[in-house]
Structures are given as C-alpha cells and as structure tokens.
Amino acid sequence: ILNVEQSPQSLHVQEGDSTNFTCSFPSSNFYALHWYRWETAKSPEALFVMTLNGDEKKKGRISATLNTKEGYSYLYIKGSQPEDSATYLCANNAGNNRKLIWGLGTSLAVNP
Amino acid sequence: DVKVTQSSRYLVKRTGEKVFLECVQDMDHENMFWYRQDPGLGLRLIYFSYDVKMKEKGDIPEGYSVSREKKERFSLILESASTNQTSMYLCASGPGALNTEAFFGQGTRLTVV
C-alpha cells in the first residue's frame, strides 16, 4: 500500500448500531496514525493519535486499534448516535517528517 | 481553549485577483499547514511551515505562495485566482513532532468567478 486508504467510503446505520471502519497505510517506516472526526460546518477534530503497534485507545463510545506490522487501524463506534454523523478521517505520518498523508474519509450517517 | 482562526468563512473573488487567506493560532505551535479539500480528493497539502520564515511545498503548491513572518500567523496567497482554485481551504497547526494532534481552523470556502 502506497497511500492511506479508508473503507467503506460511506456508511448508513441506525441509532444504536455499533459500527467500524478501516484505515490502511504503508507499514514501512511508520511513525504515527491519526484519526479525526469532521462534522459538517465544523473543523476537523482529533480523536486519537496512535504510535505503538497493538495500541488501543478509547474516548467514550469510540475506540481505535492499531496494527503497524500489517498497516491498518480500525475505528469502532459502539451504540451509534445521530451526533456521531460525520466524516472520519485517518492520516499517516511516516518517517518522522512533518507531513501527514490523508485518507479520503468514511462518511457516517446515523439515522434516528 | 486552543484556537486556530481563519480570517474568512466565505469568500468570493474574481478571476485574476490576488487573494490572501489568513490563519492565526494561539498555541505557540511550530508547524502550520494549508490544505484544500475537494469532493473525492480528500485533504491535499498546499504548503506548510515549520518555523518563522520557513516554508516547504506540499503536494499541490502551483498557483499558491505563503508567508510566515510571525510564529502565530500563516498566510496563503493566490497570486492570480483562477476558477480551478474554487475550494474549501483549511489551515491547521501543530507542535514540532507529528505524533501529537493537529488543530484545524473552521475553513474558508473560496469561490472564484
């Protein structure tokens, strides 16, 4: 994998459903993996920055895991709520440089 | 409360105009970034700066320049605006190493007519 890829591109779930999506990134020269939430008409906000293989992070109903050897991260949302509707972006920083390489995002819509 | 502020939320300019987009951060961050976001293309880096008066080209610098005379302010300049520069422009800032989060401004929706 040469770029950061996110799947699925979009997702529609019902309120209360749990869901997850994937970020794939180049595993060589890994430095950090970022997850951001971008709600309509707002600024992207950081959810997690992960650096260690096997790392798991949690913020409320949202959690993320990281596998740097195989180059993927999962974002989980437990019991989705309408306010979780947003685009979820991941970004990879490789080689300790100052640039982030961004995925195209997963657009999540939670229906009440 | 940390803040990255972009000078305008919406902007309409004419083709050929010189356009300035301003971004100010109050967190004493070394790094500042300008991105544009277009449907289906994600966030693309235009320029970034890691120190006052220092700048590096991102992935799509053509038609743009930047200025960072003070640590807190990073300006994006469209030398001669064209319709293909109609886009959402996002400024972000972050501390020196990118294993910490970046903070984004609210975005400027620029329309070039």
Short mmCIF file of N, CA, C and O in Angstrom, two decimals, chain A residues 6-107:
data_model
loop_
_atom_site.label_atom_id
_atom_site.label_comp_id
_atom_site.label_asym_id
_atom_site.label_seq_id
_atom_site.Cartn_x
_atom_site.Cartn_y
_atom_site.Cartn_z
N GLN A 6 -9.13 4.35 3.06
CA GLN A 6 -10.16 4.15 4.06
C GLN A 6 -11.35 3.43 3.44
O GLN A 6 -11.73 3.68 2.30
N SER A 7 -11.94 2.55 4.24
CA SER A 7 -13.14 1.85 3.78
C SER A 7 -14.08 1.60 4.96
O SER A 7 -13.62 1.45 6.10
N PRO A 8 -15.40 1.61 4.69
CA PRO A 8 -16.00 1.94 3.40
C PRO A 8 -15.95 3.45 3.15
O PRO A 8 -15.59 4.22 4.04
N GLN A 9 -16.35 3.85 1.97
CA GLN A 9 -16.38 5.28 1.64
C GLN A 9 -17.51 5.96 2.41
O GLN A 9 -17.38 7.10 2.85
N SER A 10 -18.65 5.26 2.53
CA SER A 10 -19.76 5.82 3.29
C SER A 10 -20.53 4.69 3.95
O SER A 10 -20.45 3.53 3.54
N LEU A 11 -21.27 5.06 4.96
CA LEU A 11 -21.93 4.08 5.81
C LEU A 11 -23.20 4.71 6.37
O LEU A 11 -23.16 5.86 6.84
N HIS A 12 -24.30 3.98 6.29
CA HIS A 12 -25.54 4.43 6.92
C HIS A 12 -25.94 3.38 7.95
O HIS A 12 -26.07 2.19 7.61
N VAL A 13 -26.12 3.79 9.19
CA VAL A 13 -26.51 2.86 10.24
C VAL A 13 -27.69 3.45 11.01
O VAL A 13 -27.98 4.64 10.93
N GLN A 14 -28.34 2.57 11.76
CA GLN A 14 -29.45 3.02 12.61
C GLN A 14 -28.92 3.36 13.99
O GLN A 14 -27.90 2.80 14.46
N GLU A 15 -29.58 4.28 14.64
CA GLU A 15 -29.22 4.64 16.00
C GLU A 15 -29.18 3.38 16.86
O GLU A 15 -30.08 2.54 16.81
N GLY A 16 -28.12 3.27 17.63
CA GLY A 16 -27.94 2.10 18.49
C GLY A 16 -27.05 1.03 17.90
O GLY A 16 -26.52 0.19 18.64
N ASP A 17 -26.87 1.05 16.56
CA ASP A 17 -25.98 0.07 15.94
C ASP A 17 -24.54 0.37 16.31
O ASP A 17 -24.16 1.53 16.49
N SER A 18 -23.74 -0.67 16.39
CA SER A 18 -22.30 -0.48 16.50
C SER A 18 -21.69 -0.63 15.11
O SER A 18 -22.20 -1.38 14.28
N THR A 19 -20.63 0.07 14.87
CA THR A 19 -20.05 0.07 13.53
C THR A 19 -18.54 0.19 13.62
O THR A 19 -17.98 0.55 14.65
N ASN A 20 -17.89 -0.13 12.52
CA ASN A 20 -16.44 0.04 12.49
C ASN A 20 -15.99 0.31 11.07
O ASN A 20 -16.68 -0.09 10.11
N PHE A 21 -14.89 0.98 10.92
CA PHE A 21 -14.31 1.20 9.61
C PHE A 21 -12.79 1.12 9.69
O PHE A 21 -12.21 1.08 10.77
N THR A 22 -12.19 1.06 8.52
CA THR A 22 -10.79 0.67 8.40
C THR A 22 -9.96 1.77 7.76
O THR A 22 -10.42 2.49 6.87
N CYS A 23 -8.74 1.89 8.25
CA CYS A 23 -7.73 2.73 7.62
C CYS A 23 -6.51 1.87 7.33
O CYS A 23 -5.98 1.23 8.25
N SER A 24 -6.09 1.81 6.08
CA SER A 24 -4.90 1.06 5.69
C SER A 24 -3.81 2.04 5.28
O SER A 24 -4.09 3.03 4.61
N PHE A 25 -2.59 1.75 5.66
CA PHE A 25 -1.49 2.69 5.41
C PHE A 25 -0.21 1.90 5.16
O PHE A 25 -0.12 0.72 5.51
N PRO A 26 0.78 2.54 4.56
CA PRO A 26 2.06 1.84 4.34
C PRO A 26 2.68 1.45 5.68
O PRO A 26 2.81 2.28 6.58
N SER A 27 3.06 0.20 5.82
CA SER A 27 3.61 -0.27 7.09
C SER A 27 5.09 0.06 7.27
O SER A 27 5.61 0.03 8.39
N SER A 28 5.77 0.38 6.17
CA SER A 28 7.19 0.67 6.29
C SER A 28 7.40 2.07 6.86
O SER A 28 6.65 2.99 6.55
N ASN A 29 8.40 2.19 7.71
CA ASN A 29 8.79 3.50 8.22
C ASN A 29 7.66 4.21 8.97
O ASN A 29 7.54 5.42 8.94
N PHE A 30 6.85 3.44 9.69
CA PHE A 30 5.69 4.01 10.37
C PHE A 30 6.14 4.93 11.51
O PHE A 30 7.12 4.65 12.22
N TYR A 31 5.38 6.02 11.70
CA TYR A 31 5.67 6.92 12.82
C TYR A 31 4.44 7.19 13.66
O TYR A 31 4.47 7.06 14.87
N ALA A 32 3.33 7.56 13.03
CA ALA A 32 2.11 7.86 13.78
C ALA A 32 0.89 7.72 12.88
O ALA A 32 0.98 7.94 11.67
N LEU A 33 -0.23 7.40 13.48
CA LEU A 33 -1.50 7.28 12.78
C LEU A 33 -2.52 8.13 13.52
O LEU A 33 -2.68 8.01 14.74
N HIS A 34 -3.18 9.01 12.75
CA HIS A 34 -4.14 9.95 13.35
C HIS A 34 -5.55 9.60 12.90
O HIS A 34 -5.77 9.26 11.73
N TRP A 35 -6.52 9.77 13.80
CA TRP A 35 -7.94 9.72 13.46
C TRP A 35 -8.57 11.07 13.82
O TRP A 35 -8.35 11.60 14.92
N TYR A 36 -9.38 11.58 12.87
CA TYR A 36 -10.07 12.84 13.08
C TYR A 36 -11.56 12.66 12.75
O TYR A 36 -11.92 11.88 11.86
N ARG A 37 -12.38 13.44 13.41
CA ARG A 37 -13.81 13.50 13.08
C ARG A 37 -14.10 14.88 12.52
O ARG A 37 -13.70 15.89 13.11
N TRP A 38 -14.82 14.90 11.39
CA TRP A 38 -15.13 16.17 10.75
C TRP A 38 -16.64 16.24 10.54
O TRP A 38 -17.20 15.64 9.64
N GLU A 39 -17.27 17.04 11.42
CA GLU A 39 -18.71 17.25 11.30
C GLU A 39 -18.97 18.39 10.32
O GLU A 39 -18.17 19.33 10.22
N THR A 40 -20.10 18.31 9.67
CA THR A 40 -20.47 19.34 8.70
C THR A 40 -20.47 20.70 9.37
O THR A 40 -20.96 20.86 10.49
N ALA A 41 -19.90 21.68 8.69
CA ALA A 41 -19.84 23.08 9.13
C ALA A 41 -18.94 23.29 10.35
O ALA A 41 -18.99 24.35 10.98
N LYS A 42 -18.15 22.30 10.68
CA LYS A 42 -17.21 22.46 11.79
C LYS A 42 -15.79 22.14 11.32
O LYS A 42 -15.59 21.72 10.19
N SER A 43 -14.83 22.33 12.21
CA SER A 43 -13.44 22.00 11.90
C SER A 43 -13.18 20.54 12.21
O SER A 43 -13.78 19.99 13.14
N PRO A 44 -12.27 19.89 11.48
CA PRO A 44 -11.87 18.54 11.89
C PRO A 44 -11.29 18.57 13.30
O PRO A 44 -10.54 19.49 13.65
N GLU A 45 -11.64 17.55 14.08
CA GLU A 45 -11.14 17.47 15.46
C GLU A 45 -10.45 16.13 15.66
O GLU A 45 -10.97 15.09 15.22
N ALA A 46 -9.33 16.15 16.34
CA ALA A 46 -8.60 14.92 16.57
C ALA A 46 -9.34 14.01 17.53
O ALA A 46 -9.90 14.45 18.53
N LEU A 47 -9.35 12.74 17.18
CA LEU A 47 -9.88 11.71 18.08
C LEU A 47 -8.71 11.00 18.78
O LEU A 47 -8.67 10.90 19.99
N PHE A 48 -7.80 10.48 17.95
CA PHE A 48 -6.68 9.71 18.50
C PHE A 48 -5.42 9.95 17.67
O PHE A 48 -5.51 10.15 16.47
N VAL A 49 -4.29 9.90 18.34
CA VAL A 49 -3.01 9.78 17.67
C VAL A 49 -2.34 8.54 18.25
O VAL A 49 -2.17 8.44 19.47
N MET A 50 -1.99 7.61 17.38
CA MET A 50 -1.50 6.31 17.85
C MET A 50 -0.13 6.06 17.26
O MET A 50 0.11 6.33 16.07
N THR A 51 0.75 5.53 18.08
CA THR A 51 2.12 5.32 17.63
C THR A 51 2.63 3.91 17.84
O THR A 51 3.58 3.51 17.16
N LEU A 52 2.05 3.16 18.75
CA LEU A 52 2.61 1.85 19.11
C LEU A 52 1.80 0.70 18.51
O LEU A 52 0.57 0.68 18.60
N ASN A 53 2.50 -0.27 17.96
CA ASN A 53 1.82 -1.46 17.45
C ASN A 53 1.03 -2.12 18.56
O ASN A 53 1.53 -2.29 19.67
N GLY A 54 -0.23 -2.48 18.26
CA GLY A 54 -1.08 -3.11 19.27
C GLY A 54 -1.81 -2.12 20.16
O GLY A 54 -2.59 -2.51 21.02
N ASP A 55 -1.54 -0.85 19.97
CA ASP A 55 -2.15 0.18 20.80
C ASP A 55 -3.66 0.17 20.63
O ASP A 55 -4.18 -0.06 19.54
N GLU A 56 -4.37 0.42 21.71
CA GLU A 56 -5.81 0.61 21.67
C GLU A 56 -6.11 1.89 22.45
O GLU A 56 -5.59 2.08 23.55
N LYS A 57 -6.97 2.73 21.85
CA LYS A 57 -7.33 3.96 22.54
C LYS A 57 -8.84 4.07 22.56
O LYS A 57 -9.54 3.57 21.67
N LYS A 58 -9.36 4.76 23.58
CA LYS A 58 -10.81 4.86 23.73
C LYS A 58 -11.18 6.25 24.19
O LYS A 58 -10.50 6.85 25.04
N LYS A 59 -12.28 6.76 23.60
CA LYS A 59 -12.83 8.04 24.03
C LYS A 59 -14.34 7.89 24.00
O LYS A 59 -14.97 7.94 22.95
N GLY A 60 -14.92 7.68 25.19
CA GLY A 60 -16.37 7.46 25.26
C GLY A 60 -16.76 6.19 24.54
O GLY A 60 -16.25 5.11 24.83
N ARG A 61 -17.64 6.31 23.54
CA ARG A 61 -18.11 5.14 22.78
C ARG A 61 -17.22 4.83 21.58
O ARG A 61 -17.49 3.88 20.85
N ILE A 62 -16.21 5.61 21.38
CA ILE A 62 -15.34 5.44 20.22
C ILE A 62 -14.00 4.86 20.66
O ILE A 62 -13.43 5.30 21.66
N SER A 63 -13.53 3.87 19.93
CA SER A 63 -12.23 3.29 20.23
C SER A 63 -11.50 3.00 18.92
O SER A 63 -12.12 2.96 17.85
N ALA A 64 -10.20 2.82 19.02
CA ALA A 64 -9.39 2.54 17.84
C ALA A 64 -8.29 1.57 18.20
O ALA A 64 -7.80 1.55 19.34
N THR A 65 -7.92 0.76 17.22
CA THR A 65 -6.80 -0.17 17.37
C THR A 65 -5.79 0.09 16.27
O THR A 65 -6.12 0.69 15.24
N LEU A 66 -4.57 -0.38 16.48
CA LEU A 66 -3.50 -0.11 15.53
C LEU A 66 -2.65 -1.36 15.33
O LEU A 66 -2.21 -1.98 16.30
N ASN A 67 -2.42 -1.70 14.08
CA ASN A 67 -1.50 -2.77 13.72
C ASN A 67 -0.50 -2.19 12.73
O ASN A 67 -0.79 -2.01 11.55
N THR A 68 0.69 -1.88 13.23
CA THR A 68 1.68 -1.22 12.37
C THR A 68 2.42 -2.22 11.49
O THR A 68 2.95 -1.84 10.45
N LYS A 69 2.43 -3.49 11.89
CA LYS A 69 3.16 -4.50 11.09
C LYS A 69 2.44 -4.79 9.78
O LYS A 69 3.07 -4.96 8.74
N GLU A 70 1.10 -4.83 9.86
CA GLU A 70 0.33 -5.09 8.65
C GLU A 70 -0.29 -3.83 8.06
O GLU A 70 -0.87 -3.86 6.98
N GLY A 71 -0.15 -2.72 8.75
CA GLY A 71 -0.54 -1.43 8.19
C GLY A 71 -2.04 -1.17 8.17
O GLY A 71 -2.60 -0.82 7.13
N TYR A 72 -2.70 -1.36 9.34
CA TYR A 72 -4.11 -0.98 9.37
C TYR A 72 -4.49 -0.54 10.78
O TYR A 72 -3.85 -0.87 11.78
N SER A 73 -5.58 0.25 10.81
CA SER A 73 -6.18 0.69 12.06
C SER A 73 -7.70 0.59 11.90
O SER A 73 -8.23 0.87 10.82
N TYR A 74 -8.36 0.18 12.97
CA TYR A 74 -9.81 0.12 12.97
C TYR A 74 -10.35 1.18 13.93
O TYR A 74 -9.79 1.40 15.01
N LEU A 75 -11.43 1.81 13.51
CA LEU A 75 -12.15 2.72 14.40
C LEU A 75 -13.51 2.09 14.67
O LEU A 75 -14.21 1.69 13.74
N TYR A 76 -13.86 1.99 15.95
CA TYR A 76 -15.14 1.38 16.35
C TYR A 76 -16.02 2.43 17.03
O TYR A 76 -15.53 3.23 17.82
N ILE A 77 -17.28 2.41 16.71
CA ILE A 77 -18.25 3.23 17.43
C ILE A 77 -19.32 2.30 17.98
O ILE A 77 -19.99 1.58 17.23
N LYS A 78 -19.46 2.34 19.29
CA LYS A 78 -20.43 1.46 19.97
C LYS A 78 -21.72 2.22 20.19
O LYS A 78 -21.71 3.35 20.68
N GLY A 79 -22.85 1.61 19.80
CA GLY A 79 -24.14 2.26 20.03
C GLY A 79 -24.22 3.63 19.37
O GLY A 79 -24.39 4.65 20.03
N SER A 80 -24.12 3.66 18.04
CA SER A 80 -24.06 4.93 17.30
C SER A 80 -25.25 5.82 17.63
O SER A 80 -26.38 5.36 17.79
N GLN A 81 -24.96 7.11 17.70
CA GLN A 81 -25.97 8.13 17.94
C GLN A 81 -25.98 9.09 16.75
O GLN A 81 -24.98 9.24 16.05
N PRO A 82 -27.10 9.80 16.52
CA PRO A 82 -27.14 10.76 15.40
C PRO A 82 -26.01 11.77 15.44
O PRO A 82 -25.50 12.18 14.39
N GLU A 83 -25.58 12.16 16.63
CA GLU A 83 -24.49 13.14 16.73
C GLU A 83 -23.14 12.56 16.31
O GLU A 83 -22.16 13.30 16.18
N ASP A 84 -23.06 11.26 16.09
CA ASP A 84 -21.83 10.65 15.56
C ASP A 84 -21.72 10.83 14.05
O ASP A 84 -20.68 10.51 13.46
N SER A 85 -22.79 11.30 13.41
CA SER A 85 -22.76 11.51 11.97
C SER A 85 -21.67 12.52 11.61
O SER A 85 -21.68 13.65 12.11
N ALA A 86 -20.75 12.10 10.78
CA ALA A 86 -19.59 12.93 10.44
C ALA A 86 -18.76 12.16 9.42
O ALA A 86 -19.03 10.99 9.13
N THR A 87 -17.74 12.82 8.92
CA THR A 87 -16.72 12.12 8.14
C THR A 87 -15.54 11.83 9.05
O THR A 87 -15.08 12.71 9.77
N TYR A 88 -15.10 10.60 9.03
CA TYR A 88 -13.98 10.16 9.87
C TYR A 88 -12.75 10.00 8.99
O TYR A 88 -12.75 9.21 8.04
N LEU A 89 -11.73 10.77 9.30
CA LEU A 89 -10.51 10.80 8.50
C LEU A 89 -9.36 10.15 9.26
O LEU A 89 -9.24 10.32 10.47
N CYS A 90 -8.55 9.42 8.54
CA CYS A 90 -7.30 8.98 9.14
C CYS A 90 -6.14 9.55 8.34
O CYS A 90 -6.29 9.89 7.16
N ALA A 91 -5.02 9.67 9.00
CA ALA A 91 -3.83 10.23 8.37
C ALA A 91 -2.60 9.55 8.94
O ALA A 91 -2.54 9.21 10.13
N ASN A 92 -1.63 9.36 8.08
CA ASN A 92 -0.41 8.64 8.46
C ASN A 92 0.78 9.57 8.37
O ASN A 92 0.89 10.35 7.41
N ASN A 93 1.61 9.50 9.35
CA ASN A 93 2.87 10.23 9.31
C ASN A 93 3.99 9.21 9.29
O ASN A 93 4.11 8.42 10.22
N ALA A 94 4.76 9.19 8.24
CA ALA A 94 5.80 8.18 8.11
C ALA A 94 7.17 8.84 8.09
O ALA A 94 7.33 9.94 7.56
N GLY A 95 8.12 8.21 8.69
CA GLY A 95 9.49 8.67 8.58
C GLY A 95 9.80 9.89 9.41
O GLY A 95 10.79 10.57 9.17
N ASN A 96 8.96 10.21 10.36
CA ASN A 96 9.22 11.34 11.26
C ASN A 96 9.39 12.65 10.52
O ASN A 96 10.11 13.54 10.94
N ASN A 97 8.72 12.76 9.38
CA ASN A 97 8.71 14.09 8.75
C ASN A 97 7.47 14.84 9.22
O ASN A 97 6.71 14.35 10.03
N ARG A 98 7.28 16.02 8.72
CA ARG A 98 6.24 16.87 9.29
C ARG A 98 4.93 16.82 8.50
O ARG A 98 4.02 17.57 8.78
N LYS A 99 4.83 15.95 7.52
CA LYS A 99 3.63 15.91 6.69
C LYS A 99 2.76 14.73 7.06
O LYS A 99 3.24 13.65 7.36
N LEU A 100 1.48 14.96 7.01
CA LEU A 100 0.50 13.89 7.17
C LEU A 100 -0.06 13.52 5.81
O LEU A 100 -0.34 14.38 4.99
N ILE A 101 -0.21 12.23 5.57
CA ILE A 101 -0.84 11.73 4.36
C ILE A 101 -2.25 11.30 4.74
O ILE A 101 -2.43 10.43 5.60
N TRP A 102 -3.25 11.89 4.07
CA TRP A 102 -4.63 11.71 4.48
C TRP A 102 -5.37 10.70 3.62
O TRP A 102 -5.17 10.64 2.40
N GLY A 103 -6.25 9.94 4.26
CA GLY A 103 -7.21 9.14 3.53
C GLY A 103 -8.36 10.03 3.08
O GLY A 103 -8.45 11.20 3.46
N LEU A 104 -9.26 9.45 2.26
CA LEU A 104 -10.40 10.21 1.76
C LEU A 104 -11.57 10.26 2.74
O LEU A 104 -12.51 11.01 2.53
N GLY A 105 -11.48 9.46 3.78
CA GLY A 105 -12.51 9.52 4.82
C GLY A 105 -13.62 8.50 4.64
O GLY A 105 -13.83 7.96 3.55
N THR A 106 -14.27 8.22 5.74
CA THR A 106 -15.51 7.42 5.75
C THR A 106 -16.62 8.34 6.24
O THR A 106 -16.51 8.90 7.34
N SER A 107 -17.65 8.48 5.43
CA SER A 107 -18.78 9.33 5.80
C SER A 107 -19.83 8.48 6.50
O SER A 107 -20.37 7.54 5.91
#
